[in-house]
Each structure stands twice: as structure tokens, then as C-alpha cells.
Coordinates of C-alpha atoms in Angstrom, one line a residue:
M3 CA 0.1 -0.1 0.0
L4 CA 1.1 3.4 -0.3
G5 CA 2.8 4.7 2.6
R6 CA 2.3 8.2 4.0
R7 CA 5.2 9.6 2.3
Q8 CA 3.8 8.2 -1.1
I9 CA 0.6 10.1 -0.4
R10 CA 2.2 13.4 0.4
E11 CA 4.3 12.6 -2.8
K12 CA 0.9 12.5 -4.9
V13 CA -0.5 15.5 -3.3
V14 CA 2.8 17.3 -3.9
E15 CA 2.6 16.3 -7.7
N16 CA -1.1 17.3 -8.1
V17 CA -0.7 20.8 -6.1
Y18 CA 2.2 21.5 -8.6
S19 CA -0.1 20.2 -11.5
Y20 CA -3.0 22.8 -10.4
Y21 CA -0.8 25.5 -10.4
Q22 CA 0.5 24.5 -13.8
N23 CA -2.9 24.3 -15.0
P24 CA -5.5 25.2 -12.5
I25 CA -9.0 22.9 -12.4
K26 CA -11.9 22.7 -9.9
F27 CA -10.8 21.5 -6.7
D28 CA -13.2 18.1 -7.0
V29 CA -11.8 17.5 -10.3
L30 CA -8.2 17.6 -9.3
E31 CA -8.7 15.4 -5.8
K32 CA -10.9 13.0 -8.5
N33 CA -7.5 13.1 -10.9
M34 CA -5.4 12.4 -7.8
F35 CA -7.1 9.3 -6.5
S36 CA -7.4 8.0 -10.2
G37 CA -3.5 8.6 -10.1
I38 CA -3.0 6.6 -7.3
E39 CA -4.9 3.8 -8.7
K40 CA -2.8 3.9 -11.9
I41 CA 0.2 2.7 -9.8
Y42 CA -1.9 -0.3 -9.1
H43 CA -2.1 -0.8 -12.8
L44 CA 1.5 -0.3 -12.9
Y45 CA 2.4 -2.9 -10.0
I46 CA 0.2 -5.6 -11.9
Y47 CA 1.7 -4.7 -15.4
Q48 CA 5.3 -5.1 -13.3
L49 CA 4.5 -8.2 -11.7
N50 CA 2.6 -9.7 -15.2
F51 CA 5.7 -8.9 -16.7
L52 CA 7.8 -11.3 -14.6
V53 CA 5.3 -13.9 -15.3
G54 CA 5.7 -13.2 -18.9
L55 CA 9.3 -14.2 -18.6
K56 CA 8.2 -17.5 -17.1
D57 CA 5.5 -17.6 -19.9
L58 CA 8.3 -16.9 -22.7
A59 CA 10.7 -19.6 -21.0
E60 CA 7.6 -22.5 -21.4
N61 CA 7.0 -21.2 -25.0
Q62 CA 10.5 -21.6 -26.1
M63 CA 10.7 -24.9 -24.7
E64 CA 7.8 -25.9 -26.4
I65 CA 9.0 -24.6 -29.6
G66 CA 12.6 -26.5 -29.2
K67 CA 10.2 -29.9 -28.7
K68 CA 8.8 -29.5 -32.1
K69 CA 11.9 -28.6 -33.4
Y70 CA 13.1 -31.8 -36.6
L71 CA 16.9 -31.5 -35.6
K72 CA 16.8 -31.6 -31.6
T73 CA 19.6 -31.1 -29.5
D74 CA 20.2 -32.5 -26.3
S75 CA 18.7 -29.7 -24.5
D76 CA 15.8 -29.4 -26.7
I77 CA 14.5 -33.0 -25.7
N78 CA 15.3 -32.3 -21.8
P79 CA 15.6 -28.7 -21.2
N80 CA 16.5 -27.6 -17.8
Q81 CA 13.2 -26.3 -15.9
K82 CA 14.4 -24.8 -13.1
F83 CA 13.6 -21.2 -14.1
I84 CA 9.8 -22.0 -14.8
N85 CA 9.9 -24.3 -12.0
N86 CA 10.9 -21.3 -9.8
Q87 CA 8.7 -21.1 -6.7
V88 CA 8.1 -17.5 -6.5
L89 CA 7.2 -17.3 -10.1
I90 CA 4.6 -19.9 -9.7
K91 CA 3.1 -17.9 -7.0
L92 CA 2.9 -15.0 -8.8
E93 CA 1.5 -17.0 -11.8
E94 CA -1.2 -18.6 -9.5
N95 CA -2.1 -15.2 -7.2
P96 CA -5.9 -15.1 -7.7
E97 CA -5.7 -11.6 -7.3
R98 CA -3.3 -11.0 -9.8
L99 CA -5.2 -13.0 -12.2
F100 CA -8.7 -11.3 -11.5
F101 CA -7.1 -8.1 -12.2
T102 CA -5.3 -8.8 -15.2
G103 CA -8.6 -10.1 -16.9
Q104 CA -10.8 -7.1 -16.1
H105 CA -7.7 -5.2 -17.7
K106 CA -6.2 -7.2 -20.3
E107 CA -4.0 -4.2 -21.5
L108 CA -2.1 -5.0 -18.5
K109 CA -1.0 -8.8 -19.8
W110 CA 2.1 -8.9 -22.3
D111 CA 2.3 -10.7 -25.2
L112 CA 5.0 -13.2 -25.3
H113 CA 6.3 -11.5 -28.7
D114 CA 6.0 -7.9 -26.8
D115 CA 10.2 -6.9 -28.3
L116 CA 11.0 -5.7 -24.6
L117 CA 9.7 -8.8 -23.2
V118 CA 11.8 -10.9 -25.7
K119 CA 14.9 -8.8 -25.4
T120 CA 14.7 -8.6 -21.4
F121 CA 14.6 -12.4 -21.4
Q122 CA 17.4 -13.2 -23.5
R123 CA 19.6 -10.6 -21.5
I124 CA 18.7 -12.3 -18.3
T125 CA 19.4 -15.8 -19.8
A126 CA 22.8 -14.6 -21.2
G127 CA 24.0 -13.3 -17.9
K128 CA 26.2 -14.7 -15.4
R129 CA 23.7 -14.8 -12.3
Y130 CA 20.8 -16.6 -15.0
Q131 CA 23.4 -19.1 -15.7
D132 CA 24.8 -19.7 -12.4
F133 CA 21.2 -20.2 -11.2
M134 CA 20.6 -23.0 -13.6
K135 CA 23.7 -24.9 -13.0
V136 CA 22.6 -25.9 -9.5
E137 CA 20.3 -28.6 -9.5
E138 CA 18.9 -28.3 -5.7
Y139 CA 15.3 -26.1 -5.2
S140 CA 15.2 -24.2 -2.5
F141 CA 12.7 -21.4 -2.0
E142 CA 14.7 -18.8 -0.4
E143 CA 17.2 -19.0 -3.1
D144 CA 14.2 -18.8 -5.7
Q145 CA 13.2 -15.6 -3.8
K146 CA 16.6 -14.4 -3.8
F147 CA 16.9 -14.7 -7.5
I148 CA 13.8 -13.2 -8.4
G149 CA 14.2 -10.6 -6.1
K150 CA 17.6 -9.6 -7.8
L151 CA 16.3 -10.2 -11.4
F152 CA 13.9 -7.9 -11.0
L153 CA 16.1 -5.1 -9.5
R154 CA 18.5 -5.8 -12.6
Y155 CA 16.3 -6.1 -15.3
I156 CA 13.0 -4.2 -14.5
A157 CA 13.6 -1.4 -11.5
E158 CA 16.9 -0.4 -13.0
N159 CA 16.0 -1.3 -16.7
E160 CA 15.6 2.4 -18.6
D161 CA 14.7 1.0 -21.6
F162 CA 11.8 -0.5 -19.6
H163 CA 11.2 2.8 -17.8
D164 CA 11.0 4.6 -21.2
Y165 CA 8.6 2.1 -22.6
L166 CA 6.4 2.8 -19.5
G167 CA 6.8 6.4 -19.8
D168 CA 5.4 6.1 -23.4
K169 CA 2.3 4.0 -22.3
E170 CA 1.2 5.7 -19.4
L171 CA 2.5 9.6 -18.9
T172 CA 1.8 9.2 -15.3
W173 CA 4.0 5.9 -14.6
S174 CA 7.5 7.4 -15.1
D175 CA 7.0 9.5 -12.1
D176 CA 5.6 6.5 -9.8
I177 CA 7.7 3.9 -11.2
H178 CA 9.5 3.9 -8.2
I179 CA 6.5 3.3 -6.0
S180 CA 5.7 0.1 -7.9
N181 CA 9.3 -0.9 -7.7
S182 CA 9.0 -0.8 -3.8
M183 CA 5.6 -2.6 -4.1
V184 CA 7.0 -5.7 -5.9
Q185 CA 10.0 -6.0 -3.9
K186 CA 7.8 -6.4 -1.1
T187 CA 5.3 -8.6 -2.7
I188 CA 8.5 -10.9 -3.5
G189 CA 9.7 -10.5 0.1
F190 CA 6.7 -11.5 1.8
L191 CA 6.0 -14.4 -0.2
K192 CA 6.2 -17.7 2.1
E193 CA 7.0 -21.2 1.0
D194 CA 4.2 -22.6 2.7
E195 CA 1.6 -20.1 1.7
E196 CA -0.7 -19.3 -0.8
S197 CA 0.1 -15.9 -2.5
R198 CA -3.8 -14.7 -2.4
T199 CA -3.7 -10.9 -1.5
L200 CA -1.6 -8.4 -3.0
I201 CA -0.3 -5.0 -1.8
K202 CA -3.4 -2.0 -1.8
M203 CA -3.0 1.4 -2.7
I204 CA -4.9 2.8 0.1
K205 CA -4.8 1.2 3.6
D206 CA -8.1 2.7 4.9
E207 CA -9.9 5.4 5.1
D208 CA -7.8 7.3 7.4
D209 CA -5.1 7.5 4.5
K210 CA -8.0 8.7 2.2
A211 CA -9.0 11.5 4.3
F212 CA -5.3 12.3 4.9
A213 CA -5.2 12.8 1.3
G214 CA -8.1 14.7 0.5
K215 CA -7.4 17.0 3.5
L216 CA -4.1 17.9 2.8
L217 CA -4.4 18.3 -0.6
R218 CA -7.6 20.7 0.1
D219 CA -5.7 22.8 2.8
T220 CA -2.3 23.5 0.8
L221 CA -4.6 25.0 -2.1
N222 CA -6.9 26.7 0.3
N223 CA -3.8 28.4 2.4
W224 CA -1.4 29.3 -0.6
E225 CA -1.4 32.9 -0.4
K226 CA -0.6 32.5 3.6
N227 CA 1.4 29.7 3.3
E228 CA 3.6 31.7 0.4
T229 CA 3.6 34.9 3.1
K230 CA 5.3 32.6 5.6
L231 CA 7.8 31.1 3.3
G232 CA 8.8 34.9 2.4
E233 CA 9.1 35.9 5.6
R234 CA 11.8 33.4 6.2
L235 CA 14.0 33.6 3.2
E236 CA 17.3 35.4 3.7
N237 CA 18.6 37.7 1.4
W238 CA 16.5 35.9 -1.3
D239 CA 13.4 36.9 -3.2
L240 CA 10.4 35.1 -3.4
E241 CA 9.8 35.2 -7.0
R242 CA 13.2 33.4 -7.4
V243 CA 12.1 30.5 -5.8
S244 CA 10.9 27.6 -8.2
L245 CA 7.3 26.7 -8.5
M246 CA 8.4 23.0 -7.1
D247 CA 10.2 24.0 -3.9
K248 CA 7.2 26.5 -3.7
V249 CA 4.8 23.7 -3.8
I250 CA 7.0 21.2 -1.5
L251 CA 7.8 23.9 1.4
S252 CA 3.4 24.7 1.2
V253 CA 2.3 21.4 1.7
A254 CA 4.8 21.0 4.3
I255 CA 3.6 24.0 6.2
S256 CA -0.2 23.1 5.8
E257 CA 0.8 19.7 7.3
L258 CA 3.0 21.5 10.0
D259 CA -0.4 23.7 10.8
H260 CA -3.2 21.3 10.4
F261 CA -2.0 18.1 11.4
P262 CA -0.7 18.4 15.0
V263 CA -0.2 15.1 15.8
T264 CA 2.6 14.5 13.6
P265 CA 6.1 15.6 15.2
S266 CA 7.4 18.4 13.3
R267 CA 11.0 16.3 12.6
V268 CA 9.0 13.3 11.1
I269 CA 7.2 16.1 8.7
I270 CA 10.4 17.9 7.9
N271 CA 12.2 14.5 7.3
E272 CA 9.1 13.4 4.9
Y273 CA 9.7 16.9 2.7
I274 CA 13.5 16.4 2.7
E275 CA 12.8 13.1 0.9
I276 CA 10.6 14.2 -1.3
A277 CA 12.5 17.1 -2.3
K278 CA 15.2 14.6 -3.4
V279 CA 12.8 13.2 -5.7
F280 CA 11.1 15.8 -7.2
A281 CA 13.4 18.9 -6.9
T282 CA 16.7 19.8 -7.7
D283 CA 19.9 18.7 -5.5
R284 CA 20.2 21.6 -3.3
S285 CA 16.6 22.0 -2.8
N286 CA 16.5 19.5 0.0
I287 CA 19.2 21.3 2.1
F288 CA 16.8 24.8 1.3
I289 CA 13.6 23.0 2.5
N290 CA 15.1 21.8 5.5
G291 CA 16.3 25.5 6.9
I292 CA 12.9 27.3 5.6
L293 CA 10.9 24.5 7.8
D294 CA 13.2 24.1 10.5
K295 CA 13.0 27.8 11.0
Y296 CA 9.3 27.9 10.6
C297 CA 9.1 25.0 13.5
K298 CA 11.3 27.3 16.1
D299 CA 9.1 30.1 14.9
Q300 CA 5.9 28.6 16.0
N301 CA 7.2 26.5 18.7
R302 CA 6.1 23.6 16.7
I303 CA 7.5 20.1 18.5

């Protein structure tokens, strides 16, 4: 599920979008929650990619068996990859199957160029070849192998990132969230338990209310927050502060003002990390300084 940091990220994204292209609040809020749902689509799409690699391996084995001139490996193919227990659990997961059935565009075609090229890179790699040489089967080794395979060939694959960005514009911004969800899903699997439930996007109504209120409070108090920011700038004009830095600071100040239960240091640290994702290299230092000064001025604990 989305943690509070990821929810804050989505609020920041949507406030930034609003100040580039203002729309009605109810439409903006609807778009925000729609964007959150699209992360789930990306999450399933990435899980389906892993299943697609297994399907492709099985398909190639069937092709090998039908060759007129068969090699030894065609007759007795190494089935360790297709018997990987983690891949089997993902393949059989009923929630993935149901959602993919409802959204067939999330299923990978075995002839998809990216799927085929990625599979070829994987099978040519030393990690795959070393894995296939070991005859013993171990759930822990299967889990470790798929975790590293996902990280190397999907999460860190720039071609994969570009492909996703072309397919759905918002996925380029959200892939780091989906990557984390997939890694957690792989890590949470247990050998003696069926894989039944995948990670949900919004944990409960409290998280949904938090997202909506933070978005609303930020937009309703934008001018006030700009004034608060301007009062704490030293030798710097407000007009010279980038829009993204303003947005991050305004959302942070709104949370500091309207969510008193959360400790100030927790909030500040969250928006420093968000700045590392969305802003410039030096923004996190600037944002830390402004928010720290604001909390001291307000005696915000």
C-alpha cells in the first residue's frame, strides 16, 4: 500500500499540476485518486512482466521440442527457471489473475519486443546461468534470485522506464513506488502459504481522508503559506524560488499547521526526502532550513 510519504508525494504532484493548469478542486482530487489507482495498474503490469518471462521460457521449450533436428537441451530442457517457486506463486495469485482479466491491456504478449529482449539479456547473464547450474531447489534461493532479477532487469532498466512512460505518462513519476511494491511482494511470499492478497493502494479511510485534507488545506492556504515562506527567506526574493520548491514547502507548512499530532521532525524529514525525488540537488537543504526555522518560530514540536 502507499505509505504516508507516497501519499504526500501524490499531493505535491497534484498541487504542482494545479499551479501549472488550474482546475476545479473536486476534479483535481478525483484526478489525484485516479493517479493513485494507476499505480496499482503499473504494479500489476510489472508482476505480469515477471510472469511473462516464465511464459516465454515455457513457450521456447515447446518450440524446441517441435524442432526437426533436436539438441539434447531441446529434448531435456533445464526447467529450473519455470519451476521457480516465487514465479509460480505470482502466476497463480488469484488477485493478479482477476485484475488482469478485468484489464487485459496489462497482460504481456509473448512476442513483445521488450519482453523478448529482456529475457535474452537475463538468460545471457552470469547470475541466471549460475542459478540454472545448481540442481537443488530452495524457496529462499528462488526468492533471492527473482528479487535480484527484478531489481537488475526491470526496476533499474532504463528501456523499461522509457517503455512505461510512453504507455502511461504518470507511470514515469510513479515507477519508484511500484518498484518498491513489487520488491515487498516478492519478499513477503512464504513457502508454505498461498499467495492470495497483493499490496493495496490505500490502507484505509484515514489515509484517504489524510490525502484529501492535505490537498485541500494546501490550496486553501496557498497565499498565507507564500507569506510565511517569504518571511523566512534571507537575501532571497520569493519570485526566485522555483514553483516545485514552493509547492513542497506549502504542502509541508499545511501539514505542520493542520496535522498537529505528527511530530515536526517527522514531517520535515518526509519533505526533505520528497525534495530529493522532485526538486533540484540543493532543494532539500533549502527546504530543511526553511521548515526548521518555521517550526522554531511556531514552537512546533
